[in-house]
């Protein structure tokens, strides 16, 4: 196990051991099946986590509910102060925690650090929010009546996160859910259990120091634990990040019991290059968009739709950039690496299948296309041209560094193709033409939740609402007014007239 080796002592700094309990509800336990966490960059085992079973999950939900009942009585700015302390603690552990994110997911060092930074940022945001989130006073049609609107916590918020952002996605949800008065029950991905455990330890320490009940709980587990969490009525909101297929089932199941749901599902994000584009900048955006996190962000650029006049020149320049990356493929924790491994062997298989399908449909591999033979899960970043815009493989999200380049006649056609896929997460246009830019952000423009101009499809900041339309699930997390989803709204009519009066002029007296 890597944890036994001196150069991995940062794992011990995070309180991890060779065998870790994966359930936290005030104390640590774990009576379900054990999982081993592997370094995708070498295939070597890092450490083990004993997951929870269904019974432990059910107990944890009960404890989360009890914790909520105390927490909702704490004034919001005081809750914000706790979140501030969580942010400060994350600042202290940013380096080892970011390194663990990098090691366990396979993303490069700077992206691992960036992910923890995203959690810190949302804590800062939530501290401010705790002082300013508020309802409103609405004019009543009746004399001496007032209508108030207030936002109340929901109760227990269940967070099911994916392997590609094992820290930040929990962070977005937890910081906002805690600030608005909820308790949080987290189930991280089974293949990134060490990040779940290490992150929860950091949070639990803050709670313990403040003599608070476990308003953050964790139950690592497999499908049985996930399904039970989704079906349990005591979990008032389920925030799920994952595939469209699983997300649809989660949505239906939660709706069946009239629970609330936030779905952050797949993306099939396009970058449009208009003929007026600043091509140099667009190339850099394409590089980070397609290859960052080895193509495993839900916001990864999967399609580049290029104006026909620029197409050939763009493909050539992009391939040139990809070539420069070859010496920078390597282990995620090595300083010069820009392209780390993909997360698992399954991702390698999906990569191979997508490339085979692309070729069989007439696509040409302009760059890459091969699995790299070395320990760990490495594939070549890949550029595919010549496919029809509506080819099955182009319409599917493959979590790998593969991009399809499509040639469009004009921006109108590019927008049509941008919108024709079932997913609707992120999108971007590169243009210097103000008319095209405003068309893009208008009603006839991109139908995605994220509609960028002259920047990448990925790498959103926490200040905006994050999420997408259509098969991406419609949920919004992080900034703007996404906090409202973690609340129930009370509409309160107060009569201070001393007489009863019906609205709409209705007379009902005897
Ligand atoms: C994800 O891939 O699930 O916008 C989230 C981004 C990041 C979040 C990605 N801030 O790429």
Coordinates of C-alpha atoms and ligand atoms in Angstrom, one line a residue:
X1 CA 0.0 0.0 0.0
X2 CA 1.3 3.4 -0.9
X3 CA 0.2 4.8 2.4
X4 CA 3.0 2.7 4.0
X5 CA 5.7 4.5 2.0
X6 CA 7.5 7.6 3.3
X7 CA 6.9 9.7 0.2
X8 CA 3.1 9.3 0.7
X9 CA 3.2 10.7 4.3
X10 CA 0.8 13.4 3.3
X11 CA -1.9 10.7 3.5
X12 CA -1.2 10.3 7.2
X13 CA -1.2 14.1 7.7
X14 CA -4.9 13.8 6.6
X15 CA -5.5 11.3 9.3
X16 CA -5.8 8.3 6.9
X17 CA -4.6 4.9 7.7
X18 CA -4.1 1.7 5.8
X19 CA -7.6 0.6 6.6
X20 CA -10.2 3.3 7.2
X21 CA -13.8 3.2 8.4
X22 CA -16.0 4.8 5.7
X23 CA -19.0 5.8 7.7
X24 CA -19.2 8.9 9.9
X25 CA -22.2 9.9 12.0
X26 CA -20.5 11.4 15.1
X27 CA -18.1 8.5 15.2
X28 CA -16.4 6.4 12.6
X29 CA -17.5 2.9 11.7
X30 CA -18.0 0.7 8.6
X31 CA -19.5 -2.8 8.5
X32 CA -20.1 -3.1 4.8
X33 CA -17.7 -4.4 2.1
X34 CA -14.2 -3.1 2.0
X35 CA -12.9 -1.3 -1.1
X36 CA -9.3 -0.7 -2.1
X37 CA -8.5 2.7 -3.6
X38 CA -5.9 2.6 -6.4
X39 CA -3.6 5.1 -7.9
X40 CA -4.8 5.4 -11.6
X41 CA -1.3 6.5 -12.5
X42 CA 0.4 3.3 -11.5
X43 CA -2.4 0.8 -10.7
X44 CA -1.0 0.4 -7.2
X45 CA -3.2 0.3 -4.1
X46 CA -3.2 3.4 -1.9
X47 CA -5.3 2.2 1.1
X48 CA -8.6 0.6 2.0
X49 CA -12.0 1.8 3.2
X50 CA -14.6 -0.2 5.0
X51 CA -17.9 1.0 3.5
X52 CA -21.2 1.2 5.2
X53 CA -24.1 -1.3 4.8
X54 CA -27.8 -0.4 4.4
X55 CA -28.5 -0.6 8.1
X56 CA -25.7 1.8 8.9
X57 CA -27.0 4.2 6.3
X58 CA -30.4 4.1 7.9
X59 CA -29.0 4.8 11.3
X60 CA -26.9 7.6 9.8
X61 CA -30.0 9.2 8.3
X62 CA -31.7 9.1 11.7
X63 CA -28.7 10.8 13.3
X64 CA -28.5 13.4 10.5
X65 CA -32.2 14.2 11.1
X66 CA -31.6 14.7 14.9
X67 CA -28.6 16.9 14.1
X68 CA -30.7 19.0 11.8
X69 CA -33.3 19.6 14.5
X70 CA -30.6 21.3 16.6
X71 CA -28.8 23.0 13.7
X72 CA -32.0 24.7 12.3
X73 CA -32.2 26.7 15.6
X74 CA -28.7 28.1 15.2
X75 CA -28.9 31.6 13.7
X76 CA -27.8 31.7 10.0
X77 CA -24.8 34.0 10.5
X78 CA -23.6 31.6 13.3
X79 CA -24.0 28.7 10.9
X80 CA -22.0 30.8 8.4
X81 CA -19.2 31.2 11.0
X82 CA -19.0 27.4 11.2
X83 CA -18.7 27.2 7.4
X84 CA -16.0 29.9 7.7
X85 CA -14.1 27.6 10.0
X86 CA -14.5 24.8 7.6
X87 CA -13.0 27.0 4.8
X88 CA -10.1 28.0 7.1
X89 CA -9.4 24.3 7.9
X90 CA -9.4 23.5 4.2
X91 CA -6.9 26.2 3.6
X92 CA -4.6 24.6 6.1
X93 CA -5.0 21.2 4.4
X94 CA -5.2 22.4 0.8
X95 CA -1.8 21.0 -0.1
X96 CA -2.1 17.4 1.2
X97 CA -5.9 17.2 0.4
X98 CA -5.3 18.5 -3.1
X99 CA -2.6 16.0 -3.5
X100 CA -4.9 13.2 -2.4
X101 CA -7.5 14.4 -4.9
X102 CA -4.9 14.3 -7.6
X103 CA -3.6 10.8 -6.5
X104 CA -7.0 9.2 -6.2
X105 CA -8.7 10.6 -9.2
X106 CA -5.7 10.8 -11.6
X107 CA -6.0 14.6 -12.2
X108 CA -2.8 16.6 -12.2
X109 CA -1.4 18.4 -9.2
X110 CA -2.6 21.9 -10.0
X111 CA -6.1 20.6 -10.8
X112 CA -6.2 18.7 -7.5
X113 CA -5.2 22.0 -5.7
X114 CA -7.8 23.8 -7.8
X115 CA -10.5 21.5 -6.7
X116 CA -9.9 22.1 -3.0
X117 CA -9.7 25.9 -3.8
X118 CA -13.2 25.5 -5.3
X119 CA -14.5 24.2 -1.9
X120 CA -12.7 27.1 -0.1
X121 CA -14.3 29.6 -2.5
X122 CA -17.8 28.3 -1.9
X123 CA -17.2 28.4 1.8
X124 CA -16.3 32.1 1.5
X125 CA -19.4 32.6 -0.6
X126 CA -21.6 30.8 1.9
X127 CA -20.3 32.9 4.8
X128 CA -21.4 36.0 3.0
X129 CA -24.7 34.3 2.1
X130 CA -25.4 33.5 5.7
X131 CA -25.7 37.2 6.4
X132 CA -27.7 38.3 3.4
X133 CA -29.9 35.5 2.2
X134 CA -33.4 36.6 2.9
X135 CA -37.1 36.6 1.9
X136 CA -39.1 39.6 0.9
X137 CA -42.2 41.7 1.7
X138 CA -44.8 41.6 -1.0
X139 CA -47.6 44.2 -1.5
X140 CA -51.0 42.8 -0.6
X141 CA -54.2 43.8 -2.4
X142 CA -56.0 44.0 0.9
X143 CA -55.7 47.0 3.2
X144 CA -53.5 46.4 6.3
X145 CA -52.3 43.1 5.1
X146 CA -48.7 42.1 4.3
X147 CA -47.4 39.2 2.4
X148 CA -44.0 37.9 3.5
X149 CA -41.8 35.3 1.9
X150 CA -39.4 33.3 4.1
X151 CA -36.8 30.6 3.3
X152 CA -36.6 27.7 5.7
X153 CA -34.3 24.7 5.7
X154 CA -35.5 21.5 4.2
X155 CA -34.0 19.0 6.7
X156 CA -31.5 16.3 5.5
X157 CA -29.8 16.9 2.2
X158 CA -28.3 13.8 0.6
X159 CA -25.3 14.4 -1.6
X160 CA -24.2 11.7 -4.1
X161 CA -21.0 12.8 -5.8
X162 CA -19.0 11.4 -8.7
X163 CA -15.3 10.3 -8.9
X164 CA -14.2 13.2 -11.1
X165 CA -14.8 15.9 -8.5
X166 CA -14.8 14.0 -5.3
X167 CA -14.2 17.1 -3.1
X168 CA -15.6 20.2 -4.8
X169 CA -19.1 18.8 -5.6
X170 CA -19.6 17.8 -2.0
X171 CA -18.3 21.3 -1.1
X172 CA -20.7 23.2 -3.2
X173 CA -23.6 21.3 -1.8
X174 CA -22.4 21.2 1.8
X175 CA -21.5 24.8 2.2
X176 CA -24.8 26.1 0.9
X177 CA -26.9 23.4 2.6
X178 CA -25.3 23.9 6.0
X179 CA -25.6 27.7 5.8
X180 CA -29.3 27.5 5.0
X181 CA -29.8 25.2 8.0
X182 CA -29.8 21.7 6.7
X183 CA -27.8 18.7 7.7
X184 CA -25.8 16.9 5.0
X185 CA -25.5 13.2 4.4
X186 CA -22.8 12.4 1.8
X187 CA -22.1 9.3 -0.2
X188 CA -19.0 9.8 -2.3
X189 CA -18.1 7.6 -5.3
X190 CA -16.9 4.1 -4.4
X191 CA -13.6 4.6 -6.3
X192 CA -12.6 7.8 -4.4
X193 CA -13.4 6.8 -0.8
X194 CA -10.2 8.3 0.6
X195 CA -11.1 11.8 -0.5
X196 CA -14.5 11.3 1.2
X197 CA -13.0 10.1 4.4
X198 CA -10.2 12.8 4.5
X199 CA -12.6 15.6 3.7
X200 CA -15.2 14.5 6.3
X201 CA -12.4 14.3 8.9
X202 CA -11.6 17.9 8.3
X203 CA -15.2 19.0 8.6
X204 CA -15.9 16.7 11.6
X205 CA -13.0 18.3 13.5
X206 CA -14.6 21.7 13.1
X207 CA -17.9 20.4 14.3
X208 CA -16.4 18.7 17.3
X209 CA -14.5 21.8 18.3
X210 CA -17.7 23.7 18.2
X211 CA -19.6 21.0 20.2
X212 CA -22.0 20.6 17.4
X213 CA -23.9 17.4 16.5
X214 CA -23.0 15.6 13.2
X215 CA -24.6 18.0 10.8
X216 CA -22.3 16.4 8.2
X217 CA -22.4 12.7 7.9
X218 CA -20.8 10.2 5.5
X219 CA -21.8 6.8 4.3
X220 CA -19.5 5.4 1.7
X221 CA -21.2 2.5 -0.1
X222 CA -22.2 0.7 -3.2
X223 CA -25.4 0.7 -5.2
X224 CA -27.5 -0.7 -2.3
X225 CA -26.5 2.2 -0.1
X226 CA -27.2 4.7 -2.9
X227 CA -30.6 3.2 -3.7
X228 CA -31.6 3.2 -0.1
X229 CA -30.5 6.8 0.4
X230 CA -32.5 7.9 -2.7
X231 CA -35.7 6.1 -1.6
X232 CA -35.7 7.2 2.1
X233 CA -38.4 9.8 2.8
X234 CA -36.3 11.3 5.6
X235 CA -33.8 12.6 3.0
X236 CA -35.6 15.8 1.9
X237 CA -33.4 16.7 -1.0
X238 CA -31.1 14.4 -3.1
X239 CA -28.3 16.2 -4.9
X240 CA -27.0 13.7 -7.5
X241 CA -24.0 14.1 -9.8
X242 CA -23.4 11.3 -12.3
X243 CA -24.6 9.8 -15.6
X244 CA -27.8 10.8 -17.3
X245 CA -29.0 7.2 -17.1
X246 CA -28.6 6.8 -13.3
X247 CA -29.8 10.4 -12.8
X248 CA -33.1 9.7 -14.5
X249 CA -33.7 6.7 -12.2
X250 CA -32.7 8.9 -9.2
X251 CA -35.1 11.6 -10.3
X252 CA -38.0 9.3 -10.8
X253 CA -37.4 7.6 -7.5
X254 CA -37.2 10.8 -5.5
X255 CA -40.3 12.2 -7.2
X256 CA -42.2 9.0 -6.4
X257 CA -41.9 10.0 -2.7
X258 CA -42.3 13.8 -3.4
X259 CA -38.8 14.5 -2.4
X260 CA -36.7 17.3 -4.0
X261 CA -33.8 16.6 -6.3
X262 CA -30.9 18.4 -7.9
X263 CA -29.5 16.6 -10.9
X264 CA -26.1 17.4 -12.4
X265 CA -25.8 14.8 -15.2
X266 CA -23.8 14.4 -18.4
X267 CA -22.7 17.1 -20.8
X268 CA -21.9 17.1 -24.5
X269 CA -20.3 20.5 -24.6
X270 CA -19.5 22.3 -27.8
X271 CA -16.9 25.0 -28.5
X272 CA -17.9 27.1 -31.5
X273 CA -15.2 28.8 -33.6
X274 CA -16.8 31.6 -35.6
X275 CA -14.9 33.0 -38.6
X276 CA -14.1 36.2 -36.6
X277 CA -12.6 34.2 -33.7
X278 CA -9.4 35.0 -32.0
X279 CA -8.0 31.6 -33.0
X280 CA -4.9 31.7 -30.8
X281 CA -7.1 32.1 -27.7
X282 CA -9.6 29.5 -29.0
X283 CA -6.8 27.0 -29.4
X284 CA -5.7 27.4 -25.8
X285 CA -9.4 27.1 -24.7
X286 CA -9.7 23.9 -26.8
X287 CA -6.6 22.5 -25.2
X288 CA -7.7 22.9 -21.6
X289 CA -11.3 22.2 -22.5
X290 CA -10.6 18.9 -24.2
X291 CA -7.7 17.6 -22.3
X292 CA -8.0 19.1 -18.8
X293 CA -8.7 16.3 -16.2
X294 CA -8.0 13.9 -19.1
X295 CA -11.4 14.7 -20.6
X296 CA -13.3 13.6 -17.5
X297 CA -15.1 16.8 -16.4
X298 CA -18.8 17.0 -17.1
X299 CA -17.9 20.3 -18.7
X300 CA -15.1 18.9 -20.9
X301 CA -15.2 20.1 -24.5
X302 CA -16.4 17.2 -26.5
X303 CA -17.2 18.8 -29.8
X304 CA -15.5 21.7 -31.6
X305 CA -17.7 23.2 -34.3
X306 CA -15.5 25.3 -36.6
X307 CA -16.5 27.7 -39.4
X308 CA -15.7 26.1 -42.7
X309 CA -13.3 28.9 -43.6
X310 CA -11.1 28.1 -40.6
X311 CA -11.6 24.4 -40.3
X312 CA -8.5 23.0 -41.9
X313 CA -6.2 25.6 -40.4
X314 CA -7.7 25.1 -37.0
X315 CA -7.3 21.3 -37.1
X316 CA -3.7 21.6 -38.1
X317 CA -2.9 24.1 -35.4
X318 CA -4.7 22.0 -32.7
X319 CA -2.9 18.9 -33.7
X320 CA 0.4 20.9 -33.4
X321 CA -0.6 21.8 -29.9
X322 CA -1.5 18.2 -29.0
X323 CA 1.9 17.1 -30.3
X324 CA 3.6 19.4 -27.8
X325 CA 1.7 17.7 -25.0
X326 CA 3.2 14.2 -25.7
X327 CA 6.2 14.8 -23.4
X328 CA 3.8 16.1 -20.7
X329 CA 1.8 12.8 -20.4
X330 CA 2.7 11.2 -17.2
X331 CA 1.9 10.4 -13.6
X332 CA -0.5 13.0 -12.2
X333 CA 1.8 14.0 -9.3
X334 CA 4.9 14.6 -11.4
X335 CA 5.6 18.3 -11.7
X336 CA 5.7 18.6 -15.5
X337 CA 2.6 16.5 -16.2
X338 CA -0.3 18.1 -18.0
X339 CA -2.1 14.9 -19.0
X340 CA -2.6 12.4 -16.3
X341 CA -4.2 8.9 -16.6
X342 CA -7.9 8.3 -16.9
X343 CA -9.6 7.1 -13.7
X344 CA -10.1 3.3 -14.3
X345 CA -9.7 0.5 -16.8
X346 CA -13.4 1.0 -17.6
X347 CA -12.6 4.5 -18.9
X348 CA -9.9 3.0 -21.1
X349 CA -12.4 0.5 -22.5
X350 CA -14.9 3.3 -23.1
X351 CA -12.2 5.3 -24.9
X352 CA -11.3 2.3 -27.1
X353 CA -15.0 1.7 -27.9
X354 CA -15.6 5.3 -28.9
X355 CA -12.6 5.5 -31.2
X356 CA -13.6 2.2 -32.9
X357 CA -17.1 3.5 -33.4
X358 CA -15.9 6.8 -34.7
X359 CA -13.6 5.1 -37.2
X360 CA -16.4 2.7 -38.3
X361 CA -18.6 5.7 -39.0
X362 CA -16.0 7.3 -41.2
X363 CA -14.2 9.5 -38.8
X364 CA -10.5 10.2 -39.3
X365 CA -8.1 10.2 -36.3
X366 CA -6.2 13.4 -36.8
X367 CA -4.3 12.8 -33.6
X368 CA -3.9 10.1 -31.0
X369 CA -6.4 7.2 -30.9
X370 CA -4.3 4.7 -28.9
X371 CA -4.0 3.3 -25.4
X372 CA -0.5 4.0 -24.0
X373 CA 1.2 0.9 -22.8
X374 CA 2.5 1.6 -19.3
X375 CA 1.3 0.8 -15.8
X376 CA -1.8 2.7 -14.9
X377 CA -4.6 3.9 -17.2
X378 CA -3.2 6.1 -19.9
X379 CA -4.6 7.0 -23.3
X380 CA -3.6 9.4 -26.0
X381 CA -5.5 12.6 -26.2
X382 CA -7.4 12.3 -29.4
X383 CA -8.8 14.5 -32.2
X384 CA -11.3 13.1 -34.6
X385 CA -12.5 14.8 -37.8
X386 CA -14.8 14.1 -40.6
X387 CA -17.8 12.7 -38.7
X388 CA -21.4 13.8 -39.4
X389 CA -22.6 16.2 -36.7
X390 CA -25.3 13.8 -35.7
X391 CA -23.2 10.6 -35.6
X392 CA -24.1 8.4 -32.7
X393 CA -20.7 8.6 -31.1
X394 CA -20.7 12.4 -31.4
X395 CA -24.0 12.6 -29.6
X396 CA -22.8 10.4 -26.7
X397 CA -20.7 11.6 -23.8
X398 CA -17.5 9.5 -23.4
X399 CA -15.6 10.4 -20.3
X400 CA -12.2 10.4 -22.0
X401 CA -10.0 13.0 -23.8
X402 CA -11.6 12.6 -27.2
X403 CA -12.9 15.6 -29.2
X404 CA -14.9 15.5 -32.5
X405 CA -14.2 18.4 -34.8
X406 CA -17.2 19.4 -37.0
X407 CA -17.2 21.8 -40.0
X408 CA -20.1 24.2 -40.1
X409 CA -21.3 26.7 -42.7
X410 CA -22.0 29.5 -40.3
X411 CA -22.9 30.3 -36.7
X412 CA -26.6 29.5 -37.2
X413 CA -25.7 26.0 -38.2
X414 CA -23.2 25.7 -35.4
X415 CA -25.9 26.7 -32.9
X416 CA -28.3 24.2 -34.4
X417 CA -25.7 21.5 -33.9
X418 CA -24.8 22.7 -30.4
X419 CA -28.5 22.3 -29.4
X420 CA -29.4 19.1 -31.2
X421 CA -27.8 16.8 -28.6
X422 CA -29.8 15.5 -25.6
X423 CA -27.5 17.0 -23.0
X424 CA -27.4 20.7 -22.2
X425 CA -24.7 21.5 -19.7
X426 CA -22.0 23.8 -21.1
X427 CA -21.2 25.6 -24.4
X428 CA -18.9 28.3 -25.6
X429 CA -18.4 30.5 -28.7
X430 CA -15.3 32.2 -29.9
X431 CA -16.3 35.3 -31.8
X432 CA -15.3 39.0 -32.1
X433 CA -18.7 39.7 -33.8
X434 CA -21.1 41.4 -31.4
X435 CA -24.1 40.3 -33.3
X436 CA -23.1 36.7 -33.2
X437 CA -22.3 37.0 -29.5
X438 CA -25.7 38.3 -28.6
X439 CA -27.4 35.8 -30.8
X440 CA -25.6 33.1 -28.9
X441 CA -26.8 34.3 -25.5
X442 CA -30.3 35.1 -26.7
X443 CA -33.4 32.9 -27.1
X444 CA -32.3 31.5 -30.4
X445 CA -28.8 30.8 -29.0
X446 CA -27.3 28.0 -26.9
X447 CA -29.9 26.0 -25.0
X448 CA -27.3 25.0 -22.3
X449 CA -27.1 26.1 -18.6
X450 CA -23.6 27.5 -19.2
X451 CA -23.3 29.8 -22.3
X452 CA -19.8 31.2 -22.5
X453 CA -18.2 33.7 -24.9
X454 CA -14.4 33.7 -25.6
X455 CA -13.6 31.3 -22.8
X456 CA -13.6 27.6 -22.1
X457 CA -16.6 25.2 -21.6
X458 CA -15.0 23.9 -18.4
X459 CA -13.6 25.6 -15.3
X460 CA -16.7 27.5 -14.1
X461 CA -16.3 29.7 -11.1
X462 CA -18.5 29.2 -8.0
X463 CA -20.2 32.6 -8.2
X464 CA -22.6 31.6 -10.9
X465 CA -25.2 28.9 -10.8
X466 CA -23.7 25.7 -12.1
X467 CA -25.8 23.1 -14.0
X468 CA -27.6 22.4 -17.2
X469 CA -30.8 21.8 -19.1
X470 CA -32.4 18.8 -20.8
X471 CA -30.8 15.4 -20.0
X472 CA -28.3 17.2 -17.9
X473 CA -31.1 17.3 -15.4
X474 CA -32.0 20.9 -14.8
X475 CA -30.3 21.3 -11.4
X476 CA -28.2 24.3 -10.4
X477 CA -25.6 24.3 -7.7
X478 CA -23.0 26.7 -6.3
X479 CA -23.6 30.4 -6.6
X480 CA -26.3 32.9 -7.7
X481 CA -29.6 31.9 -6.2
X482 CA -28.9 28.2 -6.2
X483 CA -29.2 28.3 -2.4
X484 CA -33.0 28.5 -2.8
X485 CA -33.1 24.8 -3.8
X486 CA -31.9 23.9 -0.4
X487 CA -34.8 25.7 1.2
X488 CA -38.5 25.5 1.4
X489 CA -40.4 28.7 0.7
X490 CA -43.1 29.9 3.1
X491 CA -45.6 32.5 1.8
X492 CA -47.0 34.2 4.8
X493 CA -50.0 36.5 4.7
X494 CA -50.4 38.7 7.8
X495 CA -53.6 40.5 8.5
X496 CA -53.1 43.4 10.8
X497 CA -56.4 45.2 10.0
X498 CA -58.5 43.8 12.9
X499 CA -61.1 42.5 10.4
X500 CA -61.3 39.5 8.2
X501 CA -61.3 40.2 4.5
X502 CA -61.2 37.7 1.6
X503 CA -58.9 38.2 -1.4
X504 CA -60.3 38.8 -4.9
X505 CA -63.2 40.8 -3.3
X506 CA -65.0 37.6 -2.3
X507 CA -67.8 38.3 0.2
X508 CA -68.5 35.5 2.7
X509 CA -70.4 36.8 5.7
X510 CA -73.5 35.5 7.5
Ligands
LIG1 C1 -18.0 18.2 -12.9 O1 -17.3 17.9 -13.8 O2 -18.8 17.4 -12.3 O3 -16.8 23.9 -14.4 C2 -17.9 19.6 -12.3 C3 -16.0 23.0 -14.1 C4 -15.8 22.7 -12.6 C5 -16.8 21.8 -12.1 C6 -17.0 20.5 -12.9 N1 -15.9 23.9 -11.9 O4 -15.3 22.4 -14.9

